[in-house]
Amino acid sequence: MKQVLILLWVILSFLLAQVVNSNEVHAMSTASFMGKKHILLLHAGGDSKRVPWANPMGKVFLPLPYLAAEDPDGPVPLLFDHILAISSCARQAFKNEGGIFIMTGDVLPCFDAFKMVLPDDSSCIITVPITLDIASNHGVVVASKTGVLDKNYSLTLVENLLQKPSMSELVENQAILHDGRSLLDTGIIAVRGKAWVELLMLAGTSHMMIADLLNSKKEMSLYEDLVAAWVPAKHEWLKLRPFGKDLINGLGNRTMFSYCAYDLSFLHFGTSSEVLDHLSGSNSPIVGRRHLCSIPATTVSDIAASSIILSSKIAPGVSIGEDSLVYDSSLSGGIQIGSQSIVVSVSIPSGSNNGPSRDSFRFLLPDRHCIWEVPLVGFTERVIIYCGLHDNPKSPVSKDGTFCGKPWRKVMLDLGIQENEIWVLPNIQENCLWNAKIFSILPYFGMLSLAMWMMGLTYHDGDFMLSMWRSSQRVSLEELHRLIDFPQLCSGSNDHQADLAAGIAKACVSYGLLGRNLAQLSEEILQKELSGVEVCKDILALCPSLKDQNSMVLPQSRAYQVQADLLWACGEERTACEMESKVWAAVADETASAVKYGFEDDLFEPPATELSSTYLDGCTNSQFCPRKAKVELPVRLDFVGGWSDTPPWSLERSGYVLNMAINLEGCLPVGTCIETTATAGVSIRDDAANQLFIADPTSISAPFDHEDPFRLVKSALLVSGIVRHKILSSSGINIKTWANVPRGSGLGTSSILAAAVMKGLLQIMGGDGNNGNVARLVLVLEQIMGTGGGWQDQIGGLYPGIKFTASVPGFSLRLQVIPLVVSPQLVSELEKRLILVFTGQVRLANQVLQKVVTRYLQRDNLLISSIKRLAELAKVGREALMNGDLDELGELMLEAWRLHQELDPYCSNEFVDKLFAFSDRFCSGYKLVGAGGGGFAMLLTKSADCAKELRNLLSKSPDFDVKIYDWNICLQ
């Protein structure tokens, strides 16, 4: 059946939430936009529902059943023709100047918005070269033969727009490119600058126009009408359309450009069969086949593994065939759905007083059929619509038109229906499925019975069925187009999803593994405005039982996070904040527990009350023995793998990081000097001239004030155990620290300084100061200090050279540091090609870390897939370096940088984007070090000559007030 089918929207809002290939996540999520200054959010439906396409947790409020039939007159009405894709990932394309990015039509595009070059002050339509046979069934853009031409794209002026042009029309309008293809109109429109301002002004003054449009039930297609306003060749056509002159007056002063993305790929969802082909074909590995659904055990149902069930409740006794799709439905026992079939918004109850009972009724949907339910204005019953998978509603009876997969003539002959009973009134169009008055409005089970009769499944009682059909009120797809009750459609879908989410959330909490995203489920539940909060409170009441769970199975931090999410959903903000503090305390405890194993039993315990008579080089308790430790360390540059080292990820999953230790400006930039003093107490001094004396070290306790400049050293004193060590019974210690690195550098300075202090304290105490022990202790220190953080920073500073580090989770956190033995030639080439630039932008990593850790504890699917990919990139990067391939390393840095922006949209900013855009032509790759948001940028150039040229340009450019640091790999 030729359709603009619901599956585009289903894929966008549900399947993307289950994508497991992070490359696809990036390609799809970056086909979106979030302007810095303005966002125009169109909505679908009668109420002010949002349409967050790029948010897998959201839903798309669109007339899904209606979209199962193609509108022969073109796109569907204004309010239902579009979704607005919003995400900060495409900020680069708009240069932070605001704009709108609209995605229409029946294709799912996959492209890299980071590479888009959009014109200023204009609208732009994204196109892609396509063969003429496909172009003739779609929209085609006629573009100027001159413009900006690049190997990856072209940017040219739009001269005309063609809709499903014939071959002669393509030739006549000069729409055929030199290679024999045409430019396919993808339905993706970007508007920025003055054109964006004019669009906002038009929107702000169009209240009357929109009201008239709704009251008159006229149609205005953004896909055609809005675009035509920017294309002068379409103005005469547009003047004849509803409010066309208003659009021309408001927008006609601007022109439209074609951005032809040569590397853009897309999936077309124009027909139902295409949808199923996509879901079962080469894309099937990235499809989540079960999402927001309730399915019984396999022993009481027959559900094919290849079927896709989304937002649905399946009762025991249901059978679903191979490669079928069930969406937004509730199927009771005894229902059989064939293979390659589509079921949308169908709710088959177990019985009805107005029809056959549950025990006497059994519904069957044959192979390759579609069925859905539609609420109509003025009717209490939802009308059941059905057809064959390959039926084309525009194919006339006189040609090859079909219904339920059979020619119309055979359908009428088998059922005893006359042609004039289906097409009652004379019609200027040819008789076809679109205008066939065939769908009866009856009590529910009566409609189901007629559906099976019409599909040819039952021939007994044919006379009774024919009589019931003839006596019933009937509608066509064309009439449905005008009668759909969209508010009811949306509210019914919302309530259905809320009920499903509530059931899943209750099971998740009751059975204790908490593997689902309760924050996301709570959002679904709260769609029920009247009862959603009460449902969340009922689920919250189940949470006390979680404390009985074994911490080896259910980490306490995860249990607290679930309770915090539910408290926020219930509106209990104060208690939620208190619970979030417990989350972080639990993460710290779990980290300490994983690190403690393998150390001495008294590492975190108070010392014995009796001190031995001698200690430290033979000194007695009453003697002062001077000792001194000086530790200087390099800072680290991280290539790929960050975030996988951070608790609680690294406590539960493997982590992999590729980084290297470097000297800055020819010296080791981070260090400490610790020495014992004859005077009791602890004296601390840093390189900013801050000083502190602590007379009683045992008075030090966490938590520390975030503004305390000495909280790092205080945390080290606690974690090392020196505050209760016997050495302080007869002496004090003096601690001096320094870090010759700009604040907020991203070079891991804080953790590396903590490692230096920890190593120095262990030396003073005569403890085990090997790098492995120190790295693990710093991991605990970061939690006590309140900054969080993982193990990669201290590993980067403690171990020289380039290294690949893996963490193995378990009862004890184990770190495996593998130095990379690279050639002197590669070291020299890397030092010549890698430019280290301090951006001057300062942002503290812990602000980012808290958001990322919270999303992990919430089991955010996109975050988990992104970090998995980052960890995988570390392995690939290791191989690239061992093979001496710095260009491949640069490509991995670029992918890592994009993944970092998926994890935290604010890890970049306008200045950084501008810096990278300026450097792009010289570089194989680039990224900010650490968590991003500012600090240092790594620019891996294509050659040593490129590095020299770029350094020179950056130093002279008035647009970049940056400092380029000299550096070298610290090899020992």
CSV table of C-alpha atoms in Angstrom, one decimal, residues 346-722:
chain,number,residue,atom,x,y,z
A,346,VAL,CA,-5.5,-1.2,18.1
A,347,SER,CA,-7.0,-2.1,21.5
A,348,ILE,CA,-8.9,-5.4,21.3
A,349,PRO,CA,-10.7,-6.0,24.6
A,350,SER,CA,-11.4,-9.4,26.1
A,351,GLY,CA,-15.2,-9.1,25.6
A,352,SER,CA,-18.1,-6.6,25.1
A,353,ASN,CA,-21.7,-6.4,26.1
A,354,ASN,CA,-22.5,-5.0,22.6
A,355,GLY,CA,-21.0,-7.9,20.6
A,356,PRO,CA,-19.6,-11.4,20.8
A,357,SER,CA,-18.1,-12.5,24.0
A,358,ARG,CA,-14.5,-13.1,24.6
A,359,ASP,CA,-15.0,-16.9,24.5
A,360,SER,CA,-16.8,-16.8,21.2
A,361,PHE,CA,-14.6,-14.4,19.3
A,362,ARG,CA,-11.2,-14.8,17.8
A,363,PHE,CA,-9.6,-12.1,15.6
A,364,LEU,CA,-7.2,-13.0,12.9
A,365,LEU,CA,-5.1,-10.6,10.8
A,366,PRO,CA,-3.7,-12.3,7.7
A,367,ASP,CA,-0.1,-12.1,6.5
A,368,ARG,CA,0.8,-8.8,4.8
A,369,HIS,CA,-2.1,-6.7,6.2
A,370,CYS,CA,-2.4,-3.4,8.1
A,371,ILE,CA,-4.9,-2.5,10.7
A,372,TRP,CA,-5.4,0.5,12.9
A,373,GLU,CA,-8.0,2.4,14.9
A,374,VAL,CA,-9.0,6.0,14.4
A,375,PRO,CA,-11.1,8.2,16.8
A,376,LEU,CA,-13.5,10.5,14.8
A,377,VAL,CA,-15.0,13.8,15.8
A,378,GLY,CA,-18.7,13.2,16.8
A,379,PHE,CA,-18.4,9.4,17.2
A,380,THR,CA,-17.9,7.4,20.4
A,381,GLU,CA,-16.4,4.4,18.7
A,382,ARG,CA,-13.0,4.3,17.2
A,383,VAL,CA,-13.2,3.3,13.6
A,384,ILE,CA,-11.2,0.2,12.5
A,385,ILE,CA,-9.3,0.7,9.3
A,386,TYR,CA,-7.6,-2.1,7.4
A,387,CYS,CA,-6.0,-2.9,4.0
A,388,GLY,CA,-3.3,-4.9,2.4
A,389,LEU,CA,0.3,-4.1,2.9
A,390,HIS,CA,0.9,-3.4,-0.8
A,391,ASP,CA,-2.5,-1.7,-1.5
A,392,ASN,CA,-2.1,1.7,-3.2
A,393,PRO,CA,-5.0,4.0,-2.3
A,394,LYS,CA,-4.5,5.9,-5.5
A,395,SER,CA,-4.6,3.0,-7.9
A,396,PRO,CA,-8.0,3.1,-9.7
A,397,VAL,CA,-10.3,0.1,-9.9
A,398,SER,CA,-10.1,0.2,-13.7
A,399,LYS,CA,-6.4,-0.5,-13.6
A,400,ASP,CA,-4.5,-2.4,-11.0
A,401,GLY,CA,-6.2,-1.2,-7.8
A,402,THR,CA,-6.4,-3.7,-5.0
A,403,PHE,CA,-8.0,-4.0,-1.6
A,404,CYS,CA,-6.6,-6.4,1.0
A,405,GLY,CA,-4.2,-7.7,-1.6
A,406,LYS,CA,-6.9,-8.7,-4.1
A,407,PRO,CA,-8.2,-6.9,-7.2
A,408,TRP,CA,-11.3,-4.9,-6.5
A,409,ARG,CA,-13.4,-6.9,-9.0
A,410,LYS,CA,-12.6,-10.1,-7.1
A,411,VAL,CA,-13.3,-8.5,-3.7
A,412,MET,CA,-16.7,-7.3,-4.9
A,413,LEU,CA,-17.5,-10.7,-6.5
A,414,ASP,CA,-16.5,-12.7,-3.4
A,415,LEU,CA,-18.4,-10.4,-1.0
A,416,GLY,CA,-21.5,-9.7,-3.1
A,417,ILE,CA,-20.9,-6.0,-3.0
A,418,GLN,CA,-21.9,-3.7,-5.9
A,419,GLU,CA,-19.5,-1.0,-7.1
A,420,ASN,CA,-22.1,1.7,-6.6
A,421,GLU,CA,-22.4,0.7,-2.9
A,422,ILE,CA,-18.7,1.5,-2.4
A,423,TRP,CA,-18.5,4.6,-4.5
A,424,VAL,CA,-21.9,6.1,-3.7
A,425,LEU,CA,-21.6,9.6,-5.2
A,426,PRO,CA,-20.3,10.6,-8.6
A,427,ASN,CA,-16.6,11.6,-8.2
A,428,ILE,CA,-14.4,13.6,-10.5
A,429,GLN,CA,-11.6,11.2,-9.4
A,430,GLU,CA,-11.4,7.7,-10.5
A,431,ASN,CA,-12.8,5.1,-8.1
A,432,CYS,CA,-10.0,3.9,-5.8
A,433,LEU,CA,-9.4,2.9,-2.2
A,434,TRP,CA,-8.9,6.5,-1.2
A,435,ASN,CA,-12.5,7.4,-1.9
A,436,ALA,CA,-14.1,4.0,-1.2
A,437,LYS,CA,-16.8,4.3,1.5
A,438,ILE,CA,-16.0,0.9,2.9
A,439,PHE,CA,-15.2,1.2,6.6
A,440,SER,CA,-18.2,0.6,8.8
A,441,ILE,CA,-18.9,2.5,12.1
A,442,LEU,CA,-20.4,-0.1,14.4
A,443,PRO,CA,-19.9,-1.5,17.9
A,444,TYR,CA,-16.4,-2.7,18.3
A,445,PHE,CA,-16.7,-6.4,17.8
A,446,GLY,CA,-19.1,-5.8,14.9
A,447,MET,CA,-16.3,-3.9,13.2
A,448,LEU,CA,-13.8,-6.6,13.9
A,449,SER,CA,-16.1,-9.2,12.5
A,450,LEU,CA,-16.7,-7.2,9.3
A,451,ALA,CA,-13.0,-6.6,9.0
A,452,MET,CA,-12.3,-10.3,8.9
A,453,TRP,CA,-15.1,-10.8,6.4
A,454,MET,CA,-13.8,-8.0,4.2
A,455,MET,CA,-10.3,-9.5,4.3
A,456,GLY,CA,-11.7,-12.8,3.2
A,457,LEU,CA,-11.2,-14.8,6.4
A,458,THR,CA,-14.8,-15.8,7.0
A,459,TYR,CA,-17.4,-16.8,4.4
A,460,HIS,CA,-20.0,-18.3,6.7
A,461,ASP,CA,-22.8,-16.0,7.6
A,462,GLY,CA,-21.9,-14.1,4.4
A,463,ASP,CA,-25.5,-12.8,4.0
A,464,PHE,CA,-25.6,-11.6,7.6
A,465,MET,CA,-22.3,-9.8,7.2
A,466,LEU,CA,-23.3,-8.2,3.9
A,467,SER,CA,-26.6,-7.0,5.4
A,468,MET,CA,-24.7,-5.6,8.5
A,469,TRP,CA,-22.2,-3.9,6.2
A,470,ARG,CA,-24.9,-2.4,4.0
A,471,SER,CA,-27.0,-1.1,6.9
A,472,SER,CA,-24.0,0.5,8.7
A,473,GLN,CA,-22.7,4.1,8.4
A,474,ARG,CA,-19.5,4.0,6.4
A,475,VAL,CA,-16.6,6.3,5.8
A,476,SER,CA,-13.7,6.5,3.3
A,477,LEU,CA,-10.0,7.3,3.9
A,478,GLU,CA,-10.7,10.7,2.3
A,479,GLU,CA,-13.5,11.4,4.9
A,480,LEU,CA,-11.2,10.2,7.7
A,481,HIS,CA,-8.8,12.8,6.6
A,482,ARG,CA,-11.3,15.5,7.8
A,483,LEU,CA,-12.9,13.7,10.7
A,484,ILE,CA,-10.0,12.5,12.8
A,485,ASP,CA,-10.2,13.6,16.5
A,486,PHE,CA,-6.6,14.4,16.9
A,487,PRO,CA,-6.7,15.6,20.6
A,488,GLN,CA,-8.4,12.3,21.5
A,489,LEU,CA,-5.9,10.4,19.4
A,490,CYS,CA,-3.0,12.0,21.3
A,491,SER,CA,-4.5,11.8,24.7
A,492,GLY,CA,-5.5,8.2,24.2
A,493,SER,CA,-1.9,7.3,23.1
A,494,ASN,CA,-0.5,9.2,26.1
A,495,ASP,CA,-2.7,7.4,28.6
A,496,HIS,CA,-1.9,4.1,27.0
A,497,GLN,CA,1.9,4.7,27.2
A,498,ALA,CA,1.6,6.1,30.8
A,499,ASP,CA,-0.2,2.9,31.9
A,500,LEU,CA,2.5,0.7,30.3
A,501,ALA,CA,5.3,2.8,31.9
A,502,ALA,CA,3.6,2.5,35.3
A,503,GLY,CA,3.5,-1.3,35.0
A,504,ILE,CA,7.1,-1.5,33.9
A,505,ALA,CA,8.3,0.9,36.7
A,506,LYS,CA,6.4,-1.1,39.4
A,507,ALA,CA,7.9,-4.4,38.2
A,508,CYS,CA,11.3,-2.7,38.0
A,509,VAL,CA,11.2,-1.6,41.7
A,510,SER,CA,9.4,-4.7,43.0
A,511,TYR,CA,11.9,-7.1,41.6
A,512,GLY,CA,14.8,-5.0,42.6
A,513,LEU,CA,17.3,-5.1,39.7
A,514,LEU,CA,16.4,-1.5,38.6
A,515,GLY,CA,17.6,-2.0,35.0
A,516,ARG,CA,15.3,0.6,33.5
A,517,ASN,CA,15.4,4.3,33.3
A,518,LEU,CA,13.0,5.4,36.1
A,519,ALA,CA,13.4,9.1,35.2
A,520,GLN,CA,12.2,8.3,31.6
A,521,LEU,CA,9.4,6.1,32.8
A,522,SER,CA,8.2,8.8,35.3
A,523,GLU,CA,8.0,11.2,32.4
A,524,GLU,CA,5.8,8.7,30.6
A,525,ILE,CA,3.6,8.2,33.7
A,526,LEU,CA,3.1,12.0,34.2
A,527,GLN,CA,1.4,12.3,30.9
A,528,LYS,CA,-1.7,11.3,32.9
A,529,GLU,CA,-2.2,14.7,34.3
A,530,LEU,CA,-4.8,13.8,36.9
A,531,SER,CA,-3.4,10.5,38.2
A,532,GLY,CA,0.3,10.4,37.1
A,533,VAL,CA,1.7,11.9,40.3
A,534,GLU,CA,-0.4,9.4,42.4
A,535,VAL,CA,1.0,6.5,40.4
A,536,CYS,CA,4.6,7.7,41.0
A,537,LYS,CA,3.9,8.0,44.7
A,538,ASP,CA,2.6,4.4,44.7
A,539,ILE,CA,5.8,3.3,43.1
A,540,LEU,CA,7.9,5.4,45.4
A,541,ALA,CA,6.2,3.6,48.4
A,542,LEU,CA,7.8,0.3,47.1
A,543,CYS,CA,11.3,1.7,47.3
A,544,PRO,CA,12.1,0.9,51.0
A,545,SER,CA,12.3,-2.7,50.1
A,546,LEU,CA,15.3,-2.0,48.0
A,547,LYS,CA,17.5,-1.7,51.1
A,548,ASP,CA,17.2,-5.4,51.6
A,549,GLN,CA,18.9,-6.1,48.3
A,550,ASN,CA,22.4,-7.4,48.2
A,551,SER,CA,24.8,-4.6,47.4
A,552,MET,CA,26.7,-6.9,45.1
A,553,VAL,CA,23.6,-7.2,42.9
A,554,LEU,CA,22.1,-3.7,43.4
A,555,PRO,CA,24.5,-0.9,44.2
A,556,GLN,CA,23.1,1.5,46.8
A,557,SER,CA,23.9,4.5,44.5
A,558,ARG,CA,21.5,3.1,41.9
A,559,ALA,CA,18.8,2.5,44.5
A,560,TYR,CA,19.1,6.1,45.8
A,561,GLN,CA,19.0,7.5,42.2
A,562,VAL,CA,15.8,5.7,41.5
A,563,GLN,CA,14.2,7.1,44.6
A,564,ALA,CA,15.5,10.6,43.7
A,565,ASP,CA,14.0,10.3,40.2
A,566,LEU,CA,10.6,9.3,41.7
A,567,LEU,CA,10.7,12.1,44.3
A,568,TRP,CA,11.3,14.6,41.5
A,569,ALA,CA,8.4,13.2,39.6
A,570,CYS,CA,6.2,13.4,42.7
A,571,GLY,CA,7.1,17.1,43.2
A,572,GLU,CA,9.0,16.5,46.4
A,573,GLU,CA,11.9,18.7,45.5
A,574,ARG,CA,13.5,19.1,48.9
A,575,THR,CA,13.5,15.4,49.7
A,576,ALA,CA,14.8,14.7,46.2
A,577,CYS,CA,17.8,17.0,46.8
A,578,GLU,CA,18.5,15.2,50.1
A,579,MET,CA,18.3,11.9,48.3
A,580,GLU,CA,20.7,13.1,45.6
A,581,SER,CA,23.3,13.8,48.3
A,582,LYS,CA,22.9,10.2,49.4
A,583,VAL,CA,23.6,9.1,45.8
A,584,TRP,CA,27.0,10.8,45.8
A,585,ALA,CA,27.8,9.5,49.2
A,586,ALA,CA,27.0,6.0,48.0
A,587,VAL,CA,29.2,6.4,44.9
A,588,ALA,CA,32.1,7.4,47.2
A,589,ASP,CA,31.5,4.5,49.5
A,590,GLU,CA,31.3,2.0,46.6
A,591,THR,CA,34.5,3.4,45.2
A,592,ALA,CA,36.3,3.2,48.5
A,593,SER,CA,35.1,-0.4,48.9
A,594,ALA,CA,36.4,-1.4,45.5
A,595,VAL,CA,39.7,0.2,46.2
A,596,LYS,CA,40.2,-1.0,49.8
A,597,TYR,CA,40.4,-4.7,48.9
A,598,GLY,CA,44.0,-5.7,48.6
A,599,PHE,CA,45.4,-3.0,50.9
A,600,GLU,CA,46.2,-3.4,54.5
A,601,ASP,CA,43.2,-4.1,56.7
A,602,ASP,CA,43.7,-0.9,58.7
A,603,LEU,CA,44.0,1.4,55.7
A,604,PHE,CA,40.8,3.2,56.5
A,605,GLU,CA,40.6,2.2,60.1
A,606,PRO,CA,41.7,4.1,63.2
A,607,PRO,CA,45.3,3.1,64.4
A,608,ALA,CA,46.0,1.0,67.3
A,609,THR,CA,46.0,2.7,70.7
A,610,GLU,CA,49.4,1.5,71.6
A,611,LEU,CA,52.4,2.7,69.5
A,612,SER,CA,55.4,0.5,69.0
A,613,SER,CA,58.6,1.6,70.7
A,614,THR,CA,60.5,2.3,67.5
A,615,TYR,CA,59.5,3.4,64.1
A,616,LEU,CA,60.9,5.1,61.0
A,617,ASP,CA,64.6,4.5,60.8
A,618,GLY,CA,64.9,3.5,64.4
A,619,CYS,CA,63.5,6.7,66.0
A,620,THR,CA,61.6,6.3,69.2
A,621,ASN,CA,58.2,7.9,69.9
A,622,SER,CA,59.8,10.8,71.7
A,623,GLN,CA,62.4,11.6,69.0
A,624,PHE,CA,61.9,13.9,66.0
A,625,CYS,CA,63.2,12.3,62.8
A,626,PRO,CA,63.3,14.7,59.8
A,627,ARG,CA,62.0,13.2,56.6
A,628,LYS,CA,61.4,14.9,53.2
A,629,ALA,CA,59.6,13.9,50.0
A,630,LYS,CA,59.5,15.8,46.8
A,631,VAL,CA,57.3,14.6,44.0
A,632,GLU,CA,57.0,16.2,40.6
A,633,LEU,CA,54.7,14.9,37.9
A,634,PRO,CA,53.7,15.6,34.3
A,635,VAL,CA,50.2,16.4,33.2
A,636,ARG,CA,48.3,14.2,30.8
A,637,LEU,CA,46.7,14.5,27.3
A,638,ASP,CA,43.8,12.1,26.7
A,639,PHE,CA,43.3,10.9,23.2
A,640,VAL,CA,40.2,8.7,23.6
A,641,GLY,CA,38.3,6.6,26.2
A,642,GLY,CA,37.4,9.3,28.7
A,643,TRP,CA,34.3,8.8,30.9
A,644,SER,CA,34.8,5.0,30.9
A,645,ASP,CA,37.2,5.4,33.8
A,646,THR,CA,34.7,7.2,36.0
A,647,PRO,CA,32.9,5.5,38.9
A,648,PRO,CA,30.3,4.1,39.0
A,649,TRP,CA,30.9,3.1,35.4
A,650,SER,CA,34.3,1.7,36.1
A,651,LEU,CA,33.0,-0.2,39.1
A,652,GLU,CA,30.4,-2.0,37.0
A,653,ARG,CA,31.8,-2.1,33.5
A,654,SER,CA,35.2,-2.3,31.8
A,655,GLY,CA,36.9,1.0,31.0
A,656,TYR,CA,39.6,1.8,28.5
A,657,VAL,CA,41.6,5.0,28.0
A,658,LEU,CA,44.5,6.0,25.8
A,659,ASN,CA,46.5,8.9,27.1
A,660,MET,CA,50.1,10.2,27.5
A,661,ALA,CA,52.2,12.1,30.0
A,662,ILE,CA,53.6,15.4,28.9
A,663,ASN,CA,55.9,18.2,30.1
A,664,LEU,CA,54.8,21.8,29.7
A,665,GLU,CA,57.3,24.5,28.7
A,666,GLY,CA,60.2,22.0,29.3
A,667,CYS,CA,59.4,21.1,32.9
A,668,LEU,CA,57.2,18.9,35.1
A,669,PRO,CA,54.4,21.3,36.0
A,670,VAL,CA,52.7,19.6,39.0
A,671,GLY,CA,54.4,18.8,42.3
A,672,THR,CA,54.6,18.9,46.1
A,673,CYS,CA,57.2,19.0,48.7
A,674,ILE,CA,56.4,17.4,52.1
A,675,GLU,CA,58.7,17.4,55.1
A,676,THR,CA,58.3,16.7,58.8
A,677,THR,CA,58.7,19.4,61.4
A,678,ALA,CA,59.6,19.4,65.0
A,679,THR,CA,56.5,21.4,65.7
A,680,ALA,CA,53.2,19.4,65.9
A,681,GLY,CA,50.4,20.2,63.5
A,682,VAL,CA,50.0,20.4,59.7
A,683,SER,CA,51.0,23.4,57.7
A,684,ILE,CA,49.8,23.7,54.1
A,685,ARG,CA,50.9,26.3,51.5
A,686,ASP,CA,50.1,26.5,47.8
A,687,ASP,CA,51.5,28.4,44.9
A,688,ALA,CA,48.7,31.1,45.1
A,689,ALA,CA,50.1,32.1,48.6
A,690,ASN,CA,47.2,30.5,50.4
A,691,GLN,CA,48.3,29.2,53.8
A,692,LEU,CA,46.7,27.1,56.5
A,693,PHE,CA,47.8,25.6,59.8
A,694,ILE,CA,45.9,22.8,61.4
A,695,ALA,CA,46.9,22.2,65.0
A,696,ASP,CA,44.9,19.0,65.5
A,697,PRO,CA,45.0,16.9,62.3
A,698,THR,CA,42.4,14.5,63.7
A,699,SER,CA,39.9,17.3,63.5
A,700,ILE,CA,39.9,17.1,59.7
A,701,SER,CA,36.6,15.6,58.4
A,702,ALA,CA,34.6,15.5,55.3
A,703,PRO,CA,32.5,16.8,53.6
A,704,PHE,CA,34.5,19.9,52.6
A,705,ASP,CA,33.4,23.3,51.4
A,706,HIS,CA,33.7,23.5,47.6
A,707,GLU,CA,35.4,26.9,48.1
A,708,ASP,CA,38.0,25.5,50.4
A,709,PRO,CA,41.4,25.9,48.6
A,710,PHE,CA,42.9,23.1,50.8
A,711,ARG,CA,40.2,20.4,50.4
A,712,LEU,CA,42.5,18.4,48.1
A,713,VAL,CA,45.3,18.2,50.6
A,714,LYS,CA,42.8,17.6,53.5
A,715,SER,CA,41.3,14.8,51.5
A,716,ALA,CA,44.7,13.3,50.9
A,717,LEU,CA,45.5,13.5,54.6
A,718,LEU,CA,42.4,11.6,55.4
A,719,VAL,CA,42.7,8.9,52.7
A,720,SER,CA,46.4,8.3,53.3
A,721,GLY,CA,45.6,7.8,57.0
A,722,ILE,CA,48.5,10.0,58.2
